[in-house]
Amino acid sequence: MNGEGRNYIVAIGLSILVLVGWQFFVAGPQLEKTQQQAQVAAEQAQSEATADLPTPGTASDGTAIATSSASLVGTRDEVIAAGDRVEISTVALTGSINLKGGRLDDLRLKRYQETIEDDSPIITLFSPQGTPEPYYSEQGWVGAAGSTATLPNSDSVWTVEGNPTLSASAPVTLSFDNGEGLVFKRTFEVDENYLFTVKQSVQNSTGGDIALYPYSYVTRQETPQTSGFFILHEGPIGVLGDANLVELGYKDLVEDSRKDYEATGGWLGFTDKYWASAVFPEANTPINARFSYKKADARDTYQTSYVGREPLVVGAGATTEHKSFIYAGAKVESIIDSYERGMGIDRLELLIDWGWFHFITKPLFYVIRSLNEVLGNFGLAILAVTVMIKILFFWFANKSYASMAGMKKVQPEMKEIQERHKEDRMAQQQAMMELYKREKINPMSGCWPVLIQIPVFFSLYKVLFVTIEMRHAPFFGWIQDLAAPDPTNLFNLFGLIPVDPTSLPLIGGFLVIGAWPLIMGITMFVQMRLNPPPADATQAAIFAWMPVIFTFMLAGFPAGLVIYWAWNNFLSICQQYFIMKRHGADVDIIGNILATFKKKSPEGDAK
């Protein structure tokens, strides 16, 4: 690649940095402010339209729905052992339902461990009130305006009817008699994965009709620790009618206290990097949805909830039933997709943050997953998909490298033109353009491989970062988790020196370069040495330091992404070498590498 080609690549790189910086520091905040203003206006209009309807957090008369104390009582095991419960046992889940409140507040995921160690505990999702990090779901009824009936709340104690253990083949039914002629029943069903079906029924033995609104919510106390990456949303989330996708940060909800939405169907809940919970009614059910925050016993309390917009009227001597659903578990794409298609849930797939390039990210994930089923290793699947991408874009790369070879062949003429018109920049550019036209070469074509890789790079990064299928997926050797950074470190000679360089103050965060990031940096360095270093000293310095900068930048990235980058560089080196040789260009890799480290003489610099 000649100096002009390098200028284009540097210009493109700087332009991307400027665009990203402008988007992050200028356009992003401005857009967010505009959206917030529009949302406030919409919420005010909606509040006026729905002022006479019950909401998920209040009864019809505006009073708060009763909740249990949120104060800390003890450890998780102590709190669970202190109350009466119904056991949950499936191939995917273990936990229990609390008979106080009849709520789902104890849930762990059997298929997933906290770390890759064999004795690592399984993932805990839900925990009851009184524990260090309460997280639970509850369903119930809100009375219509003027109703004086006693309804079950978070302190009501339910009894078990029949089967005492909830499994995929055996539902559990809880019962509560208010002593005033109303008997409430709550039946829990669960499939082999992460979907709970909750059937609530009311038997009316009073002398008159009663109107009730069903509600469902997920509550989370204490602000959870998040990954902190801007490319991944973690926090309250939902898809709610005209509001479409709603993504709120915990900090945003603290500032706003409450956000209300009106929808038909839809869902809402909380999403973590790999786990999620959501509540939703049957499709086409009109609901009022709410995201809310409050301080309860000095603890941050976040809630996502909905209440039916249309009351269920239970006639005297009649029984009425309402069905709702809870998703609580791992964000497995195939499972979420089956629920979305099978139950008609509006865009449940958005529980997984596929990002801006979702139209590339999802197909790329499908290909990698399919290759893994054939090859038996996600690392090998990544290497295979890299080869497929190379084949897919071979024509572009071939034209690019052929043009680079042509540029290299005319370098003597280009230097002669630069010398002849060194005082006339306009004439120099015109002569260059005539040379390009005569030799049928395009200096911009050398940028194609870089431009093509950018969306693929970000999409693969998304796949590795957000999909649970990549979590704890091993490669070979020391890479036992493709979604985590390379665990080795150059600065302690890959474990030979018994010190942790990252613990050093101030500079420790920079002393993290594993074996694969180092391999990636070497391949990048060699790839850039396929051409002689540029004559311009500034450009030469930029290109000399770029592999070093990228090595440090990618050191903290998922190992799978770094392996992809190193493998892609290696394939690019082979491809570029053979194409340039075929077009008669002299490729002196060793000489170019030596020239990089060769110190120029003062005379040469002066010239």
Coordinates of C-alpha atoms in Angstrom, one line a residue:
M1 CA 0.0 0.0 0.0
N2 CA 1.4 3.4 -1.0
G3 CA 1.5 6.6 1.1
E4 CA -1.9 7.8 -0.4
G5 CA -3.5 4.5 0.5
R6 CA -2.2 4.8 4.0
N7 CA -3.4 8.3 4.3
Y8 CA -6.9 7.1 3.4
I9 CA -6.8 4.4 6.1
V10 CA -5.5 6.9 8.7
A11 CA -8.2 9.4 7.6
I12 CA -10.9 6.8 7.8
G13 CA -9.7 5.7 11.3
L14 CA -9.6 9.2 12.5
S15 CA -13.0 9.9 11.0
I16 CA -14.5 6.9 12.8
L17 CA -13.0 8.1 16.1
V18 CA -14.5 11.6 15.5
L19 CA -17.9 10.2 14.6
V20 CA -17.9 7.9 17.7
G21 CA -16.8 10.7 19.9
W22 CA -19.4 13.1 18.5
Q23 CA -22.1 10.5 18.9
F24 CA -21.1 9.7 22.5
F25 CA -20.4 13.3 23.8
V26 CA -22.7 15.5 21.6
A27 CA -25.4 13.7 19.6
G28 CA -26.1 11.1 22.3
P29 CA -26.8 13.5 25.1
Q30 CA -28.8 15.8 22.8
L31 CA -30.9 12.9 21.6
E32 CA -31.4 11.5 25.1
K33 CA -32.6 15.0 26.3
T34 CA -35.0 15.2 23.4
Q35 CA -36.4 11.7 24.0
Q36 CA -36.8 12.5 27.7
Q37 CA -38.7 15.7 26.9
A38 CA -41.0 13.8 24.5
Q39 CA -41.5 11.0 27.0
V40 CA -42.4 13.5 29.8
A41 CA -45.0 15.0 27.5
A42 CA -46.4 11.6 26.5
E43 CA -46.5 10.5 30.2
Q44 CA -48.4 13.7 31.2
A45 CA -51.0 13.1 28.4
Q46 CA -51.3 9.4 29.3
S47 CA -51.6 10.2 33.0
E48 CA -54.6 12.5 32.2
A49 CA -56.2 9.8 30.1
T50 CA -55.8 7.0 32.7
A51 CA -56.3 8.9 35.9
D52 CA -59.4 6.9 36.8
L53 CA -57.9 3.5 36.3
P54 CA -56.1 1.4 38.9
T55 CA -52.4 1.1 38.5
P56 CA -50.0 -1.8 39.4
G57 CA -48.7 0.0 42.5
T58 CA -52.0 1.2 44.0
A59 CA -55.5 0.1 44.7
S60 CA -58.4 1.8 42.9
D61 CA -58.8 4.4 45.6
G62 CA -55.2 5.4 45.3
T63 CA -53.9 3.7 48.4
A64 CA -50.7 1.6 48.2
I65 CA -51.0 -2.2 47.9
A66 CA -49.7 -3.7 51.1
T67 CA -46.2 -5.1 51.0
S68 CA -44.1 -6.9 53.5
S69 CA -41.2 -5.4 55.4
A70 CA -38.1 -4.9 53.2
S71 CA -35.6 -4.8 56.0
L72 CA -32.7 -7.2 56.2
V73 CA -33.5 -10.3 58.3
G74 CA -30.7 -12.8 57.6
T75 CA -28.8 -14.8 55.0
R76 CA -30.6 -16.3 52.1
D77 CA -30.6 -19.8 53.5
E78 CA -31.9 -18.6 56.9
V79 CA -34.8 -16.7 55.5
I80 CA -35.9 -19.5 53.2
A81 CA -35.7 -22.0 56.1
A82 CA -37.8 -19.8 58.3
G83 CA -41.0 -20.0 56.3
D84 CA -43.4 -22.5 54.9
R85 CA -42.8 -23.2 51.2
V86 CA -43.7 -25.3 48.1
E87 CA -40.6 -26.9 46.5
I88 CA -39.8 -26.3 42.8
S89 CA -37.8 -29.1 41.1
T90 CA -37.2 -29.3 37.3
V91 CA -34.3 -30.2 35.0
A92 CA -33.5 -26.5 34.7
L93 CA -34.6 -25.0 38.0
T94 CA -34.6 -25.5 41.8
G95 CA -36.2 -23.3 44.4
S96 CA -39.5 -22.7 46.2
I97 CA -42.7 -20.7 46.4
N98 CA -43.3 -18.8 49.6
L99 CA -46.7 -19.5 51.1
K100 CA -46.6 -16.1 52.7
G101 CA -47.8 -13.9 49.8
G102 CA -48.0 -16.9 47.5
R103 CA -45.0 -15.5 45.6
L104 CA -42.1 -16.9 43.6
D105 CA -39.1 -15.7 45.5
D106 CA -36.6 -18.6 45.5
L107 CA -35.1 -19.7 42.2
R108 CA -31.7 -21.1 41.1
L109 CA -30.6 -22.2 37.7
K110 CA -29.3 -25.8 37.6
R111 CA -27.6 -25.6 34.2
Y112 CA -25.3 -22.7 35.1
Q113 CA -22.5 -22.1 37.6
E114 CA -21.0 -18.9 38.8
T115 CA -17.5 -19.8 37.5
I116 CA -15.8 -22.6 35.5
E117 CA -14.6 -24.4 38.6
D118 CA -16.2 -27.8 39.1
D119 CA -17.3 -27.0 42.7
S120 CA -18.7 -23.6 41.8
P121 CA -22.3 -22.9 43.1
I122 CA -25.1 -22.7 40.6
I123 CA -26.6 -19.3 39.6
T124 CA -29.1 -17.7 42.0
L125 CA -31.8 -15.7 40.3
F126 CA -34.6 -15.0 42.8
S127 CA -34.2 -14.4 46.6
P128 CA -36.9 -13.6 49.2
Q129 CA -37.4 -10.3 51.1
G130 CA -35.2 -10.1 54.1
T131 CA -32.1 -11.4 52.3
P132 CA -29.2 -9.2 51.1
E133 CA -30.5 -8.9 47.6
P134 CA -34.3 -9.6 47.3
Y135 CA -35.6 -10.4 43.8
Y136 CA -39.0 -11.9 43.3
S137 CA -42.3 -12.0 41.4
E138 CA -45.9 -11.9 42.7
Q139 CA -49.4 -11.9 41.2
G140 CA -52.7 -10.7 42.7
W141 CA -55.9 -8.7 42.5
V142 CA -56.8 -5.0 42.8
G143 CA -60.3 -4.1 43.8
A144 CA -62.5 -1.8 41.7
A145 CA -63.5 1.7 42.9
G146 CA -65.6 1.4 46.1
S147 CA -64.8 -2.2 46.7
T148 CA -64.4 -3.1 50.4
A149 CA -63.6 -6.8 49.9
T150 CA -60.6 -8.2 51.7
L151 CA -58.1 -9.3 49.0
P152 CA -54.9 -11.4 49.5
N153 CA -51.7 -9.3 49.7
S154 CA -48.0 -9.9 50.4
D155 CA -48.7 -10.8 54.0
S156 CA -51.5 -13.3 53.4
V157 CA -50.7 -16.9 54.2
W158 CA -51.8 -19.4 51.5
T159 CA -52.4 -23.2 51.9
V160 CA -51.4 -26.0 49.5
E161 CA -54.0 -28.1 47.8
G162 CA -52.8 -31.5 46.8
N163 CA -49.4 -31.8 45.2
P164 CA -46.7 -30.2 47.4
T165 CA -43.9 -30.0 44.7
L166 CA -44.0 -28.0 41.5
S167 CA -42.4 -29.8 38.5
A168 CA -42.8 -29.7 34.8
S169 CA -45.4 -32.5 35.0
A170 CA -47.1 -31.5 38.2
P171 CA -48.6 -28.1 38.9
V172 CA -49.2 -26.7 42.4
T173 CA -52.4 -25.0 43.6
L174 CA -52.5 -22.5 46.5
S175 CA -55.7 -21.4 48.2
F176 CA -56.7 -18.4 50.3
D177 CA -60.1 -17.9 51.9
N178 CA -60.8 -14.3 52.9
G179 CA -63.6 -15.4 55.3
E180 CA -66.1 -13.0 53.6
G181 CA -67.3 -15.4 50.8
L182 CA -64.4 -15.1 48.4
V183 CA -62.0 -18.0 47.8
F184 CA -58.8 -17.2 45.8
K185 CA -56.8 -19.9 44.2
R186 CA -53.4 -19.6 42.5
T187 CA -52.1 -22.4 40.3
F188 CA -48.4 -22.5 39.2
E189 CA -47.2 -24.4 36.2
V190 CA -43.7 -24.6 34.9
D191 CA -42.2 -26.1 31.7
E192 CA -38.8 -27.8 31.3
N193 CA -37.1 -24.4 30.9
Y194 CA -37.9 -21.0 32.4
L195 CA -41.6 -20.2 31.8
F196 CA -44.1 -20.2 34.7
T197 CA -47.8 -20.0 34.0
V198 CA -49.9 -18.6 36.9
K199 CA -53.7 -19.2 36.8
Q200 CA -55.6 -17.0 39.3
S201 CA -59.2 -17.8 40.1
V202 CA -61.8 -16.2 42.3
Q203 CA -64.8 -18.1 43.6
N204 CA -67.6 -15.7 44.7
S205 CA -70.0 -17.0 47.4
T206 CA -71.2 -13.6 48.4
G207 CA -74.6 -12.2 47.5
G208 CA -73.3 -9.7 45.0
D209 CA -71.0 -9.2 42.0
I210 CA -67.4 -8.1 42.5
A211 CA -65.1 -6.5 40.0
L212 CA -61.3 -7.1 40.2
Y213 CA -58.3 -6.1 38.2
P214 CA -55.4 -8.7 37.9
Y215 CA -51.8 -7.6 38.4
S216 CA -48.4 -9.0 38.2
Y217 CA -45.0 -7.6 39.1
V218 CA -41.3 -8.3 39.5
T219 CA -39.5 -6.5 42.4
R220 CA -35.8 -6.1 42.9
Q221 CA -34.2 -4.6 46.0
E222 CA -30.7 -3.1 46.1
T223 CA -29.1 -1.9 42.9
P224 CA -27.4 -4.9 41.3
Q225 CA -23.9 -4.8 40.0
T226 CA -23.8 -4.4 36.2
S227 CA -21.1 -4.9 33.5
G228 CA -21.0 -1.1 32.9
F229 CA -20.5 -1.4 29.1
F230 CA -22.4 1.1 27.0
I231 CA -23.0 -1.6 24.3
L232 CA -25.1 -3.7 26.7
H233 CA -28.3 -2.7 28.5
E234 CA -28.8 -4.1 32.0
G235 CA -31.8 -3.0 34.0
P236 CA -35.6 -2.5 33.6
I237 CA -36.8 -3.4 30.2
G238 CA -40.0 -4.0 28.3
V239 CA -41.9 -4.0 25.0
L240 CA -45.1 -2.0 25.5
G241 CA -47.3 -1.1 22.5
D242 CA -46.6 2.3 21.0
A243 CA -43.7 2.8 23.4
N244 CA -42.0 -0.1 21.6
L245 CA -38.7 -1.1 23.4
V246 CA -38.3 0.6 26.7
E247 CA -34.9 0.4 28.3
L248 CA -34.2 2.2 31.6
G249 CA -31.1 2.3 33.6
Y250 CA -31.4 1.9 37.4
K251 CA -30.0 5.4 37.8
D252 CA -32.7 6.7 35.4
L253 CA -35.4 5.1 37.4
V254 CA -34.1 6.5 40.6
E255 CA -34.3 10.0 39.1
D256 CA -37.7 9.6 37.5
S257 CA -39.3 7.5 40.3
R258 CA -42.1 6.2 38.0
K259 CA -42.8 5.7 34.3
D260 CA -46.2 4.6 33.2
Y261 CA -47.2 3.0 29.8
E262 CA -50.4 1.9 28.2
A263 CA -50.2 -1.2 26.1
T264 CA -52.1 -4.2 24.6
G265 CA -50.1 -7.3 25.5
G266 CA -46.4 -6.8 25.7
W267 CA -44.0 -7.6 28.6
L268 CA -41.7 -6.0 31.1
G269 CA -39.1 -7.0 33.7
F270 CA -35.4 -6.9 34.4
T271 CA -32.5 -8.0 32.3
D272 CA -28.9 -8.8 33.4
K273 CA -26.1 -9.7 31.1
Y274 CA -27.1 -13.4 30.9
W275 CA -30.2 -13.7 33.0
A276 CA -33.7 -12.1 32.9
S277 CA -37.1 -12.0 34.5
A278 CA -40.3 -10.7 32.9
V279 CA -44.0 -10.8 33.5
F280 CA -46.7 -10.6 30.8
P281 CA -50.4 -11.3 30.2
E282 CA -52.0 -13.3 27.4
A283 CA -51.6 -11.6 24.0
N284 CA -54.1 -8.8 23.2
T285 CA -54.8 -8.1 26.9
P286 CA -55.1 -4.3 27.6
I287 CA -52.8 -3.4 30.5
N288 CA -51.3 -0.4 32.4
A289 CA -47.6 -1.0 32.8
R290 CA -45.3 0.7 35.3
F291 CA -41.6 1.0 36.1
S292 CA -41.1 2.4 39.6
Y293 CA -38.6 3.1 42.3
K294 CA -38.9 3.9 46.0
K295 CA -36.9 3.6 49.2
A296 CA -38.3 0.8 51.4
D297 CA -36.7 0.5 54.8
A298 CA -33.7 2.4 53.5
R299 CA -33.3 -0.1 50.6
D300 CA -33.5 0.8 46.9
T301 CA -36.5 -0.9 45.6
Y302 CA -37.2 -1.3 41.8
Q303 CA -40.4 -2.7 40.4
T304 CA -41.8 -3.5 36.9
S305 CA -45.5 -4.3 37.0
Y306 CA -48.7 -4.3 35.1
V307 CA -52.4 -4.3 35.9
G308 CA -55.3 -5.3 33.6
R309 CA -57.2 -2.3 32.2
E310 CA -60.5 -4.2 32.0
P311 CA -62.0 -5.5 35.3
L312 CA -63.0 -9.2 35.7
V313 CA -66.5 -9.2 37.0
V314 CA -67.2 -12.3 39.2
G315 CA -70.9 -12.8 39.6
A316 CA -72.6 -14.1 42.7
G317 CA -72.0 -17.8 42.9
A318 CA -69.6 -17.8 39.9
T319 CA -65.9 -18.4 39.4
T320 CA -63.6 -16.3 37.2
E321 CA -60.0 -17.1 36.1
H322 CA -57.1 -15.0 34.8
K323 CA -53.9 -16.3 33.3
S324 CA -50.5 -14.6 33.3
F325 CA -46.9 -15.7 32.8
I326 CA -43.4 -15.3 34.3
Y327 CA -40.1 -15.7 32.4
A328 CA -37.3 -16.3 34.9
G329 CA -34.0 -17.8 33.8
A330 CA -31.2 -17.7 31.4
K331 CA -31.3 -15.7 28.2
V332 CA -31.0 -18.6 25.8
E333 CA -31.9 -17.5 22.2
S334 CA -33.6 -20.7 21.1
I335 CA -35.8 -20.8 24.2
I336 CA -36.8 -17.2 24.1
D337 CA -37.5 -17.5 20.3
S338 CA -39.8 -20.6 21.0
Y339 CA -41.9 -18.6 23.5
E340 CA -42.1 -15.6 21.2
R341 CA -43.3 -17.6 18.2
G342 CA -45.4 -20.2 20.2
M343 CA -47.2 -17.7 22.4
G344 CA -47.3 -14.6 20.2
I345 CA -45.3 -12.5 22.7
D346 CA -44.3 -9.2 21.1
R347 CA -40.6 -9.1 20.4
L348 CA -39.5 -11.1 23.5
E349 CA -36.2 -11.6 21.5
L350 CA -35.2 -8.1 22.7
L351 CA -34.4 -9.5 26.1
I352 CA -31.1 -10.2 24.4
D353 CA -29.4 -7.0 23.4
W354 CA -28.3 -7.7 19.8
G355 CA -27.2 -4.1 19.3
W356 CA -27.2 -1.7 16.3
F357 CA -25.9 -4.3 13.9
H358 CA -28.6 -6.9 14.9
F359 CA -29.2 -7.6 11.2
I360 CA -25.6 -9.0 11.1
T361 CA -25.3 -10.1 14.8
K362 CA -28.2 -12.5 14.9
P363 CA -27.3 -14.3 11.5
L364 CA -23.7 -14.5 12.6
F365 CA -24.8 -16.0 15.9
Y366 CA -26.9 -18.6 14.1
V367 CA -24.0 -19.6 11.8
I368 CA -21.6 -19.9 14.8
R369 CA -24.1 -22.0 16.7
S370 CA -24.7 -24.3 13.8
L371 CA -21.0 -24.7 13.2
N372 CA -20.5 -25.5 16.9
E373 CA -23.1 -28.3 16.6
V374 CA -21.0 -29.8 13.8
L375 CA -17.5 -29.1 15.1
G376 CA -18.2 -29.4 18.8
N377 CA -16.3 -26.3 19.8
F378 CA -17.3 -22.7 19.7
G379 CA -13.7 -21.6 19.2
L380 CA -13.4 -23.8 16.1
A381 CA -16.8 -22.4 14.9
I382 CA -15.3 -18.9 15.2
L383 CA -12.3 -19.9 13.1
A384 CA -14.6 -21.6 10.5
V385 CA -16.9 -18.6 10.3
T386 CA -13.9 -16.3 9.7
V387 CA -12.9 -18.4 6.7
M388 CA -16.5 -18.2 5.4
I389 CA -16.4 -14.4 5.8
K390 CA -13.2 -14.3 3.9
I391 CA -14.7 -16.4 1.1
L392 CA -17.8 -14.2 1.1
F393 CA -15.8 -11.0 0.6
F394 CA -13.1 -12.6 -1.5
W395 CA -13.9 -10.5 -4.6
F396 CA -13.6 -7.2 -2.7
A397 CA -10.3 -8.3 -1.1
N398 CA -9.0 -9.6 -4.4
K399 CA -9.7 -6.3 -6.1
S400 CA -8.2 -4.5 -3.1
Y401 CA -5.0 -6.4 -3.0
A402 CA -4.6 -6.4 -6.8
S403 CA -4.9 -2.6 -6.7
M404 CA -2.3 -2.5 -3.8
A405 CA 0.0 -4.5 -6.0
G406 CA -0.5 -2.1 -8.8
M407 CA 0.2 0.8 -6.5
K408 CA 3.4 -0.8 -5.4
K409 CA 4.6 -1.3 -9.0
V410 CA 4.1 2.4 -9.9
Q411 CA 5.8 3.7 -6.7
P412 CA 8.9 4.8 -8.7
E413 CA 6.7 6.9 -11.0
M414 CA 4.8 8.3 -8.0
K415 CA 8.0 9.4 -6.4
E416 CA 9.2 11.0 -9.7
I417 CA 5.9 12.9 -9.9
Q418 CA 6.2 14.1 -6.3
E419 CA 9.7 15.3 -6.9
R420 CA 8.8 17.0 -10.2
H421 CA 5.8 18.8 -8.7
K422 CA 6.9 19.3 -5.2
E423 CA 6.2 23.0 -5.3
D424 CA 2.8 22.6 -7.0
R425 CA 0.4 20.5 -5.0
M426 CA -2.4 20.8 -7.5
A427 CA -0.3 19.7 -10.4
Q428 CA 1.0 16.8 -8.3
Q429 CA -2.5 15.6 -7.6
Q430 CA -3.5 15.9 -11.2
A431 CA -0.5 13.9 -12.4
M432 CA -1.3 11.3 -9.8
M433 CA -4.9 10.9 -11.0
E434 CA -3.7 10.5 -14.6
L435 CA -1.3 7.8 -13.4
Y436 CA -4.0 6.0 -11.6
K437 CA -6.3 6.2 -14.6
R438 CA -3.6 5.0 -17.0
E439 CA -2.6 2.0 -14.8
K440 CA -6.3 1.3 -13.8
I441 CA -5.6 1.3 -10.1
N442 CA -7.7 2.8 -7.3
P443 CA -5.9 4.0 -4.1
M444 CA -9.1 3.8 -2.1
S445 CA -9.5 0.1 -2.7
G446 CA -6.9 -0.7 -0.1
C447 CA -9.4 0.4 2.5
W448 CA -12.0 -2.2 1.7
P449 CA -10.6 -5.0 3.9
V450 CA -10.6 -2.6 6.9
L451 CA -14.1 -1.2 6.2
I452 CA -15.6 -4.7 5.7
Q453 CA -14.2 -5.9 9.0
I454 CA -15.6 -3.1 11.1
P455 CA -19.3 -4.2 11.3
V456 CA -18.3 -7.9 11.4
F457 CA -15.9 -7.2 14.3
F458 CA -18.6 -5.4 16.3
S459 CA -21.2 -8.0 15.5
L460 CA -18.8 -10.8 16.6
Y461 CA -18.0 -8.8 19.7
K462 CA -21.7 -8.6 20.5
V463 CA -22.2 -12.3 20.0
L464 CA -19.3 -13.2 22.3
F465 CA -20.3 -10.5 24.9
V466 CA -24.0 -11.0 25.2
T467 CA -25.0 -14.6 24.3
I468 CA -25.0 -17.1 27.1
E469 CA -24.1 -19.8 24.7
M470 CA -20.5 -18.4 24.6
R471 CA -20.4 -18.1 28.4
H472 CA -17.9 -20.6 29.8
A473 CA -17.4 -22.1 26.3
P474 CA -13.9 -23.6 26.2
F475 CA -11.4 -23.5 23.3
F476 CA -8.1 -25.3 23.7
G477 CA -5.2 -25.1 26.1
W478 CA -5.5 -22.3 28.6
I479 CA -8.6 -20.7 27.1
Q480 CA -11.5 -22.3 29.0
D481 CA -14.0 -19.4 28.6
L482 CA -14.2 -17.7 25.2
A483 CA -16.3 -14.9 26.7
A484 CA -13.6 -13.9 29.2
P485 CA -10.2 -12.3 28.5
D486 CA -7.1 -14.4 28.1
P487 CA -6.1 -15.4 31.6
T488 CA -2.4 -15.4 30.9
N489 CA -0.1 -12.4 31.3
L490 CA 3.1 -11.4 29.5
F491 CA 4.2 -9.3 32.4
N492 CA 4.7 -12.2 34.8
L493 CA 6.1 -14.4 31.9
F494 CA 2.8 -16.3 31.6
G495 CA 2.8 -17.4 35.2
L496 CA 6.5 -18.2 35.6
I497 CA 7.0 -15.3 38.0
P498 CA 4.6 -15.6 41.0
V499 CA 3.4 -12.0 41.0
D500 CA 0.2 -10.3 39.8
P501 CA 1.2 -7.3 37.7
T502 CA -2.4 -6.0 37.7
S503 CA -2.2 -5.3 41.5
L504 CA 0.4 -2.6 41.0
P505 CA -0.9 0.8 41.8
L506 CA -1.7 3.2 39.0
I507 CA -0.1 1.1 36.1
G508 CA -1.5 -2.3 37.1
G509 CA -4.6 -1.9 34.9
F510 CA -2.3 -1.6 31.8
L511 CA -0.2 -4.6 32.6
V512 CA -2.6 -7.1 31.1
I513 CA -1.5 -8.8 27.9
G514 CA -2.2 -12.4 27.4
A515 CA -0.8 -14.9 24.9
W516 CA -3.5 -14.5 22.4
P517 CA -3.5 -10.6 22.4
L518 CA 0.3 -10.9 21.9
I519 CA -0.2 -13.3 18.9
M520 CA -2.8 -10.9 17.5
G521 CA -0.4 -8.0 17.8
I522 CA 2.4 -9.9 16.0
T523 CA 0.1 -10.9 13.1
M524 CA -1.1 -7.3 12.8
F525 CA 2.5 -6.1 12.7
V526 CA 3.5 -8.6 10.0
Q527 CA 0.4 -7.8 8.0
M528 CA 1.4 -4.1 8.0
R529 CA 5.0 -5.0 7.0
L530 CA 3.8 -6.5 3.7
N531 CA 4.5 -3.0 2.3
P532 CA 7.6 -0.8 2.9
P533 CA 7.2 1.8 5.7
P534 CA 5.9 5.1 4.4
A535 CA 8.4 7.8 3.7
D536 CA 6.6 10.3 5.9
A537 CA 8.0 10.1 9.4
T538 CA 4.6 10.8 11.1
Q539 CA 2.8 8.1 9.1
A540 CA 5.6 5.7 9.7
A541 CA 5.4 6.3 13.5
I542 CA 1.6 5.8 13.5
F543 CA 1.8 2.5 11.6
A544 CA 4.7 1.3 13.7
W545 CA 2.8 1.9 17.0
M546 CA -0.6 0.8 15.8
P547 CA 0.0 -3.0 16.5
V548 CA 1.2 -2.1 20.0
I549 CA -1.8 0.1 20.7
F550 CA -4.2 -2.6 19.4
T551 CA -2.5 -5.2 21.5
F552 CA -3.1 -3.3 24.7
M553 CA -6.7 -2.3 23.6
L554 CA -7.8 -5.9 22.8
A555 CA -6.0 -7.4 25.9
G556 CA -9.2 -7.0 28.0
F557 CA -11.6 -8.2 25.2
P558 CA -13.1 -11.7 25.2
A559 CA -10.6 -14.3 24.2
G560 CA -12.8 -15.5 21.4
L561 CA -12.8 -12.1 19.7
V562 CA -9.0 -11.8 20.0
I563 CA -8.6 -15.3 18.5
Y564 CA -10.9 -14.3 15.6
W565 CA -8.8 -11.1 15.0
A566 CA -5.5 -13.0 15.1
W567 CA -6.8 -15.8 12.8
N568 CA -8.3 -13.1 10.4
N569 CA -4.9 -11.3 10.3
F570 CA -3.1 -14.6 9.4
L571 CA -5.6 -15.4 6.6
S572 CA -5.2 -11.8 5.3
I573 CA -1.4 -12.1 5.3
C574 CA -1.6 -15.3 3.2
Q575 CA -4.2 -13.9 0.9
Q576 CA -2.5 -10.6 0.4
Y577 CA 0.9 -12.2 -0.1
F578 CA -0.2 -14.6 -2.9
I579 CA -2.3 -12.0 -4.7
M580 CA 0.4 -9.4 -4.7
K581 CA 3.0 -12.0 -5.9
R582 CA 0.6 -13.1 -8.6
H583 CA 0.4 -9.5 -9.9
G584 CA 4.2 -9.2 -10.0
A585 CA 4.7 -7.1 -6.9
D586 CA 7.9 -7.6 -4.9
V587 CA 6.9 -8.6 -1.4
D588 CA 9.9 -8.4 1.0
I589 CA 8.4 -9.0 4.4
I590 CA 11.7 -9.5 6.2
G591 CA 13.2 -6.4 4.6
N592 CA 10.2 -4.3 5.4
I593 CA 10.4 -5.5 9.1
L594 CA 14.1 -4.6 9.3
A595 CA 13.4 -1.2 7.7
T596 CA 10.9 -0.5 10.4
F597 CA 13.6 -0.7 13.1
K598 CA 16.4 0.8 11.0
K599 CA 17.4 4.2 12.3
K600 CA 17.5 6.9 9.6
S601 CA 20.6 9.0 9.4
P602 CA 20.4 12.7 9.9
E603 CA 21.3 13.2 6.2
G604 CA 18.4 11.0 5.3
D605 CA 16.1 12.9 7.5
A606 CA 17.3 16.2 6.1
K607 CA 16.6 15.0 2.6

